[in-house]
Amino acid sequence: MKVRILEGETRLINLRTRMPFKYGIATMTNVPYAFLHLQVEVDGQAYNGYAADNLPPKWFTKIPETPLGEEMVEMLRVIEHARETAIGMEADSPFDLWLDLHEAQSDWGKSENLAPLLTGFGTSMVERALIEACCRSTGKPFALALRDQDLGLSMGAIQIQMGATKAHEWLPTKPLSSIIARHTVGLADPLTPADILEDEKVADSLPQDLTDCISTYGLRHFKIKVNGQPDTDLARLESLAEIIISHAPAGFAFTLDGNEQFKSITDFQAFWQSIQDKDSLRSFFEKLLFIEQPLHRDIALEDSLYEQFQAWPDRPPVIIDESDAQLDSLGTALRLGYAGTSHKNCKGIFKGITNRCLIAQRTHEGETVVMSGEDLCNVGPVALLQDLAVCAALGIESVERNGHHYHSGLSQLPKTMQTDTLGHHADLYHKGPDGWPTLNIQKGRVDTTSINSAPFGVGFAPDLSSLTSATDWEAPIRP
């Protein structure tokens, strides 16, 4: 499959959340949503491919003093550089083109002193649109194109341990037909109706507090964020434990997101011990699946972590997230004693596939390792669907989903996108009580049938004509 990037453009729309989303050191109320369109020549014929993502400040780089608007502008600059670099690139496979782009973008990022996670975000946007165009060229959905090796993935070029093995040797024979929506409990989220002040009530009919979300969506998996302040965190965990035990099905489970809030393993171990010392939390934490990124990325992969983990043999499973910034980050993490990593399309699809296969290989060898699916407040009709398509193909059953909770469905997007989404993905979206499309979560799950049959998650070509071009766009928060 010979591929060449012919042309492309980036367009944006500024979204406003229906309620604040506090994650780590940031609270999101406004966020740009960027769409990338590429025209890709595949074996001499042109095909369209699309990608999209939020530009969330304080995730790709967690520098408290940088203005939010400045980070949004920087994220767009990274996307635009990757797009401009990709125009005219050609290779003998989608993977080879992606690898060439990854190397060029990484070199540029180093010269600009950008964080690797941020630099790779731009590469991932081109990667997603490239993959979709190539899936359209074959007439195959993503999971089948991956299994048939149409994308040319060479896992050994990313993780040397994988050698010449092929992805289909480690992945499920077919994608998951549904996925558990693991509900994010943000640091500012109301837990009960009594927590909602009159002037903080949302202006729509979707659930706002946690108890209402559990009953409306039938939630049974949760992601709980902590902020590294033990007294505050413990009190909130006790409240959450009581609510979830009382309202969720008996088979509930949850994960804990450390948000890079702990300065050392010693600090985090002390916090963990304080949890174990609480009678009110001990049985609740028997339902813990894993803990995500408790340490700041600056120290999370230091060699000293190996001895520190070895000195804590009965530790809970701890995975990396923000530290998964390089192609070999997972290999480093496993060597140090971490239990795995997360998948987000913004960190790279080819890398994520290889990471999943490496974890499957380690599981086959008897290790207890984890690959989770996480979120960046993703919404449809492109970003969320492509992310679910990858998770379904990789067999990741429990995936953090929170965009439907912090955004008013697809109400802020152009009417054509709303209509097309309902027309092509009536299993995943339905018309909510306010008249616009919102995610259809039934018994805590989302149906991925239409996603799995689309070229790459999305069953139509989104009309971007009413969105703002990258050259005319202004950040919703001044840089």
Coordinates of C-alpha atoms in Angstrom, one line a residue:
M1 CA 0.0 0.0 0.0
K2 CA 1.9 3.1 -1.2
V3 CA 0.7 6.2 0.5
R4 CA 1.3 9.9 0.1
I5 CA -0.2 12.9 1.9
L6 CA -1.6 15.3 -0.6
E7 CA -3.1 18.1 1.4
G8 CA -4.8 19.0 4.6
E9 CA -6.4 21.6 6.8
T10 CA -7.2 22.2 10.5
R11 CA -10.4 23.7 11.7
L12 CA -11.6 24.4 15.2
I13 CA -14.6 25.2 17.4
N14 CA -14.4 26.5 20.9
L15 CA -16.6 24.5 23.4
R16 CA -17.8 25.4 26.8
T17 CA -18.4 22.7 29.4
R18 CA -21.8 22.3 31.1
M19 CA -20.0 22.1 34.5
P20 CA -16.4 22.6 35.5
F21 CA -14.1 19.6 35.1
K22 CA -11.3 19.8 37.7
Y23 CA -8.5 17.4 37.0
G24 CA -5.2 17.8 38.7
I25 CA -4.0 21.4 38.6
A26 CA -6.5 22.6 36.1
T27 CA -10.3 23.2 35.9
M28 CA -11.7 23.1 32.4
T29 CA -14.6 25.4 31.5
N30 CA -13.6 26.2 28.0
V31 CA -11.7 24.0 25.5
P32 CA -11.0 24.2 21.8
Y33 CA -12.0 21.2 19.7
A34 CA -9.7 20.7 16.7
F35 CA -10.5 18.8 13.5
L36 CA -7.9 17.7 11.0
H37 CA -8.7 16.8 7.4
L38 CA -6.2 15.1 5.2
Q39 CA -6.4 14.0 1.6
V40 CA -4.2 10.9 1.2
E41 CA -3.2 9.1 -2.0
V42 CA -3.3 5.4 -1.6
D43 CA -2.0 3.3 -4.5
G44 CA -2.7 6.3 -6.9
Q45 CA -6.2 7.2 -5.7
A46 CA -7.2 10.0 -3.3
Y47 CA -9.1 9.3 0.0
N48 CA -10.2 11.6 2.8
G49 CA -9.2 11.0 6.4
Y50 CA -10.2 12.9 9.6
A51 CA -9.0 13.2 13.1
A52 CA -10.2 15.4 16.0
D53 CA -9.3 16.1 19.6
N54 CA -9.8 18.6 22.4
L55 CA -6.9 20.9 23.3
P56 CA -6.9 20.5 27.1
P57 CA -4.5 22.7 29.0
K58 CA -2.3 21.3 31.8
W59 CA -2.2 17.7 30.6
F60 CA 0.5 17.6 27.9
T61 CA 2.6 19.9 30.1
K62 CA 1.8 20.5 33.7
I63 CA 3.5 23.8 34.3
P64 CA 1.3 25.8 36.7
E65 CA 2.5 29.3 35.7
T66 CA 1.8 28.9 32.0
P67 CA -1.4 30.7 31.0
L68 CA -4.2 28.3 29.8
G69 CA -4.7 30.2 26.5
E70 CA -1.0 30.0 25.7
E71 CA -1.0 26.2 26.1
M72 CA -4.0 26.0 23.7
V73 CA -2.1 28.0 21.1
E74 CA 0.9 25.8 21.6
M75 CA -1.1 22.6 21.1
L76 CA -2.4 24.0 17.8
R77 CA 1.1 25.0 16.7
V78 CA 2.2 21.4 17.3
I79 CA -0.7 20.0 15.2
E80 CA 0.0 22.5 12.4
H81 CA 3.7 21.6 12.3
A82 CA 2.9 17.9 12.0
R83 CA 0.3 18.6 9.3
E84 CA 2.7 20.8 7.3
T85 CA 5.5 18.3 7.7
A86 CA 3.3 15.5 6.5
I87 CA 2.2 17.2 3.3
G88 CA 4.1 15.6 0.4
M89 CA 5.5 12.7 2.5
E90 CA 5.2 9.3 0.9
A91 CA 6.1 5.7 2.0
D92 CA 5.3 2.1 1.2
S93 CA 2.9 1.7 4.1
P94 CA 0.9 3.9 6.5
F95 CA 3.2 2.7 9.3
D96 CA 6.4 3.7 7.5
L97 CA 5.0 7.1 6.8
W98 CA 4.0 7.6 10.4
L99 CA 7.4 6.5 11.6
D100 CA 9.1 9.0 9.3
L101 CA 6.8 11.7 10.5
H102 CA 7.3 10.7 14.2
E103 CA 11.1 11.1 13.7
A104 CA 10.8 14.5 12.0
Q105 CA 8.3 15.8 14.5
S106 CA 10.4 14.6 17.4
D107 CA 13.5 16.3 16.1
W108 CA 11.6 19.5 15.7
G109 CA 10.1 19.2 19.2
K110 CA 13.6 18.8 20.7
S111 CA 14.8 21.8 18.9
E112 CA 11.8 23.8 20.2
N113 CA 12.3 22.4 23.7
L114 CA 8.8 20.9 23.8
A115 CA 7.7 18.1 26.0
P116 CA 7.7 14.8 24.0
L117 CA 4.1 14.1 25.0
L118 CA 3.0 17.4 23.5
T119 CA 5.2 17.0 20.4
G120 CA 3.7 13.5 19.8
F121 CA 0.1 14.9 20.0
G122 CA 0.6 16.5 16.6
T123 CA 1.9 13.3 15.1
S124 CA -1.0 11.4 16.5
M125 CA -3.5 13.7 14.8
V126 CA -1.9 13.0 11.4
E127 CA -1.7 9.3 12.2
R128 CA -5.4 9.1 12.9
A129 CA -6.5 10.8 9.7
L130 CA -3.9 8.7 7.8
I131 CA -5.3 5.5 9.2
E132 CA -8.9 6.5 8.4
A133 CA -8.0 7.3 4.8
C134 CA -6.2 4.0 4.4
C135 CA -9.1 2.0 5.9
R136 CA -11.5 3.8 3.4
S137 CA -9.1 2.7 0.6
T138 CA -9.4 -1.0 1.6
G139 CA -13.1 -0.9 2.4
K140 CA -12.2 -2.6 5.7
P141 CA -13.0 -1.4 9.3
F142 CA -10.0 -0.6 11.5
A143 CA -9.9 -3.9 13.4
L144 CA -9.9 -6.0 10.3
A145 CA -7.3 -3.8 8.5
L146 CA -5.1 -4.2 11.5
R147 CA -5.6 -8.0 11.7
D148 CA -4.9 -8.3 7.9
Q149 CA -1.7 -6.3 8.3
D150 CA -2.9 -3.7 5.8
L151 CA -1.4 -0.8 7.8
G152 CA 2.1 -2.3 7.6
L153 CA 2.8 -2.2 11.4
S154 CA 6.2 -3.4 12.4
M155 CA 6.1 -3.8 16.2
G156 CA 9.8 -4.4 16.5
A157 CA 10.5 -0.9 15.3
I158 CA 8.7 0.4 18.4
Q159 CA 9.4 -2.2 21.0
I160 CA 12.4 -4.4 20.2
Q161 CA 11.1 -7.1 22.5
M162 CA 8.3 -7.8 20.1
G163 CA 10.7 -8.8 17.3
A164 CA 9.0 -9.9 14.1
T165 CA 5.7 -11.0 15.8
K166 CA 2.5 -9.6 14.3
A167 CA -0.3 -7.7 16.0
H168 CA -2.9 -10.3 15.2
E169 CA -0.9 -12.9 17.2
W170 CA -1.7 -11.0 20.4
L171 CA -5.0 -9.2 19.9
P172 CA -8.6 -10.5 20.0
T173 CA -9.9 -12.2 16.9
K174 CA -12.7 -9.6 16.7
P175 CA -13.3 -6.2 18.4
L176 CA -15.5 -5.9 21.5
S177 CA -19.2 -5.3 20.7
S178 CA -19.6 -3.1 23.8
I179 CA -17.4 -1.3 26.2
I180 CA -17.9 -0.4 29.9
A181 CA -18.0 3.4 30.4
R182 CA -15.8 4.0 33.4
H183 CA -17.2 7.2 34.8
T184 CA -14.8 10.0 35.9
V185 CA -15.5 11.6 39.3
G186 CA -13.7 15.0 38.9
L187 CA -12.3 16.8 41.9
A188 CA -15.1 19.4 41.8
D189 CA -18.0 17.1 40.9
P190 CA -21.1 17.1 43.1
L191 CA -21.7 13.7 44.7
T192 CA -25.3 14.2 45.8
P193 CA -28.1 16.6 44.9
A194 CA -27.4 18.5 48.2
D195 CA -23.9 19.3 46.8
I196 CA -25.3 21.4 44.0
L197 CA -25.7 25.1 44.7
E198 CA -28.6 26.8 43.1
D199 CA -26.4 29.0 40.9
E200 CA -24.4 25.9 39.8
K201 CA -27.2 23.8 38.4
V202 CA -26.7 22.8 34.8
A203 CA -29.0 24.3 32.2
D204 CA -30.0 20.9 30.7
S205 CA -31.7 17.7 31.6
L206 CA -28.7 15.4 31.8
P207 CA -27.6 14.1 35.3
Q208 CA -25.2 16.3 37.3
D209 CA -24.4 14.7 40.6
L210 CA -22.9 11.2 41.0
T211 CA -25.9 9.5 42.4
D212 CA -28.1 10.7 39.5
C213 CA -25.4 9.6 37.0
I214 CA -25.3 6.1 38.5
S215 CA -29.0 5.6 38.3
T216 CA -29.4 7.3 34.8
Y217 CA -26.6 5.4 33.1
G218 CA -26.4 2.2 35.2
L219 CA -22.8 2.9 36.0
R220 CA -20.6 0.2 37.5
H221 CA -17.0 1.3 36.8
F222 CA -15.6 4.6 38.1
K223 CA -12.4 6.6 37.9
I224 CA -11.7 8.6 41.1
K225 CA -9.3 11.5 41.0
V226 CA -7.2 12.6 44.0
N227 CA -5.3 15.8 44.5
G228 CA -2.4 14.7 46.7
Q229 CA -3.8 16.3 49.9
P230 CA -4.3 13.3 52.2
D231 CA -6.9 14.8 54.6
T232 CA -9.1 16.1 51.8
D233 CA -8.6 13.0 49.6
L234 CA -9.5 10.6 52.4
A235 CA -12.7 12.5 53.4
R236 CA -13.8 12.5 49.8
L237 CA -12.9 8.9 49.3
E238 CA -15.1 8.0 52.3
S239 CA -18.0 9.8 50.9
L240 CA -17.5 8.2 47.5
A241 CA -17.2 4.8 49.0
E242 CA -20.5 5.2 50.8
I243 CA -22.3 6.5 47.6
I244 CA -20.9 3.9 45.2
I245 CA -21.5 0.9 47.6
S246 CA -25.1 2.2 48.2
H247 CA -26.1 3.0 44.6
A248 CA -23.9 1.0 42.1
P249 CA -24.4 -2.7 41.3
A250 CA -22.6 -5.2 43.5
G251 CA -20.0 -6.0 40.9
F252 CA -18.7 -2.4 40.7
A253 CA -15.0 -1.6 40.3
F254 CA -13.0 1.6 40.3
T255 CA -9.6 3.1 39.5
L256 CA -7.7 5.8 41.3
D257 CA -6.0 8.6 39.3
G258 CA -3.0 10.2 41.1
N259 CA -2.8 13.1 38.6
E260 CA 1.0 13.3 39.2
Q261 CA 0.3 14.8 42.6
F262 CA 2.8 12.9 44.7
K263 CA 6.4 13.9 45.0
S264 CA 7.8 10.5 45.8
I265 CA 6.9 6.8 46.2
T266 CA 7.4 7.4 49.9
D267 CA 4.7 10.0 49.9
F268 CA 2.3 7.9 47.9
Q269 CA 3.0 4.8 50.0
A270 CA 2.1 6.8 53.1
F271 CA -1.1 7.9 51.5
W272 CA -1.9 4.3 50.5
Q273 CA -1.2 3.1 54.1
S274 CA -3.6 5.8 55.4
I275 CA -6.3 4.3 53.1
Q276 CA -5.6 0.8 54.5
D277 CA -5.9 2.1 58.1
K278 CA -9.5 3.4 57.4
D279 CA -12.1 0.8 58.3
S280 CA -14.6 2.6 56.1
L281 CA -12.3 2.2 53.1
R282 CA -10.8 -1.2 53.4
S283 CA -13.5 -3.3 51.9
F284 CA -14.2 -0.6 49.2
F285 CA -10.6 -0.8 48.0
E286 CA -10.9 -4.5 47.4
K287 CA -12.7 -3.3 44.2
L288 CA -9.7 -1.3 43.0
L289 CA -8.5 -2.2 39.6
F290 CA -5.3 -0.1 39.5
I291 CA -3.8 3.3 40.3
E292 CA -2.8 5.6 37.5
Q293 CA 0.2 7.9 37.5
P294 CA 0.7 9.0 41.1
L295 CA 4.2 10.5 40.5
H296 CA 5.0 13.6 38.4
R297 CA 6.4 12.7 35.0
D298 CA 9.7 14.4 35.9
I299 CA 10.5 11.6 38.4
A300 CA 8.1 8.8 37.4
L301 CA 10.6 6.8 35.3
E302 CA 13.8 7.4 37.3
D303 CA 16.0 4.4 37.8
S304 CA 15.7 4.7 41.6
L305 CA 12.1 3.6 41.3
Y306 CA 13.1 0.0 40.8
E307 CA 14.6 -0.3 44.3
Q308 CA 11.7 1.6 45.8
F309 CA 9.1 -0.7 44.1
Q310 CA 11.1 -3.7 45.2
A311 CA 10.9 -2.5 48.8
W312 CA 7.1 -2.4 48.5
P313 CA 6.2 -5.9 47.3
D314 CA 2.6 -5.8 48.3
R315 CA 1.9 -2.6 46.5
P316 CA -1.3 -2.2 44.4
P317 CA -1.0 -2.2 40.6
V318 CA 0.4 1.2 39.5
I319 CA 0.4 2.2 35.8
I320 CA 1.8 5.2 33.9
D321 CA -0.2 7.6 31.9
E322 CA 1.4 11.1 31.3
S323 CA 4.8 9.4 31.5
D324 CA 4.1 7.3 28.4
A325 CA 5.6 9.9 26.2
Q326 CA 8.3 8.0 24.3
L327 CA 8.0 4.9 22.1
D328 CA 9.8 2.8 24.7
S329 CA 8.2 4.3 27.8
L330 CA 6.2 1.2 28.6
G331 CA 9.3 -1.1 28.4
T332 CA 11.0 1.2 30.8
A333 CA 8.0 1.3 33.2
L334 CA 7.7 -2.5 33.3
R335 CA 11.4 -2.8 34.0
L336 CA 11.0 -0.5 37.0
G337 CA 8.1 -2.3 38.5
Y338 CA 5.0 -0.6 37.1
A339 CA 2.0 -2.8 36.1
G340 CA 1.3 -1.2 32.7
T341 CA 0.1 1.9 30.9
S342 CA -2.9 3.5 29.5
H343 CA -4.1 3.9 25.9
K344 CA -5.2 7.3 24.5
N345 CA -5.2 8.0 20.8
C346 CA -3.4 11.3 21.5
K347 CA -0.4 9.3 22.7
G348 CA -0.3 7.4 19.4
I349 CA -2.2 4.5 17.8
F350 CA 0.7 2.4 16.4
K351 CA 2.5 2.8 19.7
G352 CA -0.7 1.9 21.6
I353 CA -1.2 -1.3 19.6
T354 CA 2.4 -2.3 20.2
N355 CA 2.1 -1.6 23.9
R356 CA -1.1 -3.7 24.1
C357 CA 0.7 -6.6 22.3
L358 CA 3.7 -6.3 24.7
I359 CA 1.3 -6.5 27.7
A360 CA -0.4 -9.5 26.1
Q361 CA 3.1 -11.1 25.7
R362 CA 3.9 -10.4 29.4
T363 CA 0.5 -11.8 30.5
H364 CA 1.2 -15.0 28.5
E365 CA 4.5 -15.3 30.4
G366 CA 2.6 -15.1 33.7
E367 CA 3.0 -11.5 34.7
T368 CA 0.2 -9.4 36.1
V369 CA 0.1 -6.4 33.7
V370 CA -2.6 -3.9 32.7
M371 CA -3.5 -1.7 29.8
S372 CA -6.3 0.7 30.5
G373 CA -8.3 3.0 28.3
E374 CA -8.4 6.6 29.4
D375 CA -10.0 9.9 28.3
L376 CA -9.3 13.6 27.7
C377 CA -12.9 14.7 27.9
N378 CA -13.4 13.4 24.3
V379 CA -16.6 13.9 22.4
G380 CA -17.9 12.8 19.1
P381 CA -18.4 12.7 16.2
V382 CA -14.8 11.9 15.5
A383 CA -12.4 11.8 18.5
L384 CA -14.5 9.7 20.8
L385 CA -15.5 7.2 18.1
Q386 CA -11.9 6.7 16.9
D387 CA -10.8 6.2 20.4
L388 CA -13.5 3.6 21.1
A389 CA -12.6 1.8 17.8
V390 CA -9.0 1.3 18.9
C391 CA -10.0 0.2 22.4
A392 CA -12.5 -2.3 21.0
A393 CA -9.9 -3.7 18.6
L394 CA -7.4 -4.0 21.4
G395 CA -9.9 -5.7 23.7
I396 CA -9.8 -3.0 26.4
E397 CA -13.2 -3.4 28.0
S398 CA -13.2 -0.7 30.7
V399 CA -12.6 2.7 29.3
E400 CA -12.8 6.1 31.0
R401 CA -15.5 8.1 29.4
N402 CA -16.3 11.6 30.6
G403 CA -17.0 13.9 27.6
H404 CA -20.7 13.2 27.8
H405 CA -20.7 14.3 31.4
Y406 CA -18.9 17.6 31.0
H407 CA -20.2 18.6 27.6
S408 CA -23.9 19.0 26.6
G409 CA -23.8 16.1 24.2
L410 CA -23.1 17.3 20.7
S411 CA -25.3 20.4 21.1
Q412 CA -22.5 22.9 20.4
L413 CA -21.4 21.3 17.1
P414 CA -22.9 22.1 13.7
K415 CA -26.4 20.7 13.0
T416 CA -25.1 18.6 10.1
M417 CA -22.7 16.8 12.4
Q418 CA -25.5 16.1 14.9
T419 CA -27.8 14.7 12.2
D420 CA -25.1 12.6 10.6
T421 CA -24.1 11.2 14.0
L422 CA -27.6 10.1 14.8
G423 CA -28.1 8.7 11.3
H424 CA -24.9 6.6 11.3
H425 CA -24.4 5.8 15.0
A426 CA -27.9 5.3 16.5
D427 CA -26.5 2.6 18.8
L428 CA -23.9 4.9 20.3
Y429 CA -25.9 8.2 20.3
H430 CA -29.5 9.0 20.9
K431 CA -31.5 12.2 21.0
G432 CA -31.5 13.3 24.6
P433 CA -34.3 15.0 26.5
D434 CA -33.1 18.4 25.3
G435 CA -33.3 17.4 21.6
W436 CA -29.6 17.1 20.8
P437 CA -27.5 13.9 20.5
T438 CA -25.9 12.6 23.6
L439 CA -24.0 9.4 24.4
N440 CA -26.3 6.3 24.9
I441 CA -25.1 4.5 28.0
Q442 CA -27.2 1.5 29.0
K443 CA -26.4 -0.6 32.1
G444 CA -23.0 1.1 32.2
R445 CA -22.0 0.2 28.7
V446 CA -21.8 1.7 25.2
D447 CA -22.5 -0.2 22.1
T448 CA -19.6 -0.3 19.6
T449 CA -21.4 -2.1 16.7
S450 CA -21.6 0.8 14.3
I451 CA -18.1 1.9 15.3
N452 CA -16.6 -1.5 14.5
S453 CA -18.2 -1.5 11.0
A454 CA -17.1 2.0 10.0
P455 CA -13.7 2.6 8.3
F456 CA -12.2 4.0 11.5
G457 CA -14.9 4.5 14.0
V458 CA -16.7 7.2 12.1
G459 CA -19.4 6.2 9.6
F460 CA -19.5 9.5 7.6
A461 CA -17.3 12.3 6.5
P462 CA -17.9 15.3 8.8
D463 CA -18.7 18.6 7.2
L464 CA -16.1 21.1 8.6
S465 CA -17.1 24.1 6.4
S466 CA -18.7 26.0 9.2
L467 CA -15.8 25.7 11.6
T468 CA -13.0 28.3 12.0
S469 CA -9.8 27.8 10.1
A470 CA -6.6 27.5 12.1
T471 CA -5.3 30.8 10.8
D472 CA -8.5 32.7 11.9
W473 CA -9.0 30.9 15.3
E474 CA -8.6 32.6 18.6
A475 CA -8.2 30.8 21.9
P476 CA -11.3 31.0 24.2
I477 CA -9.0 32.1 27.0
R478 CA -6.4 34.9 26.1
P479 CA -2.8 33.7 25.9

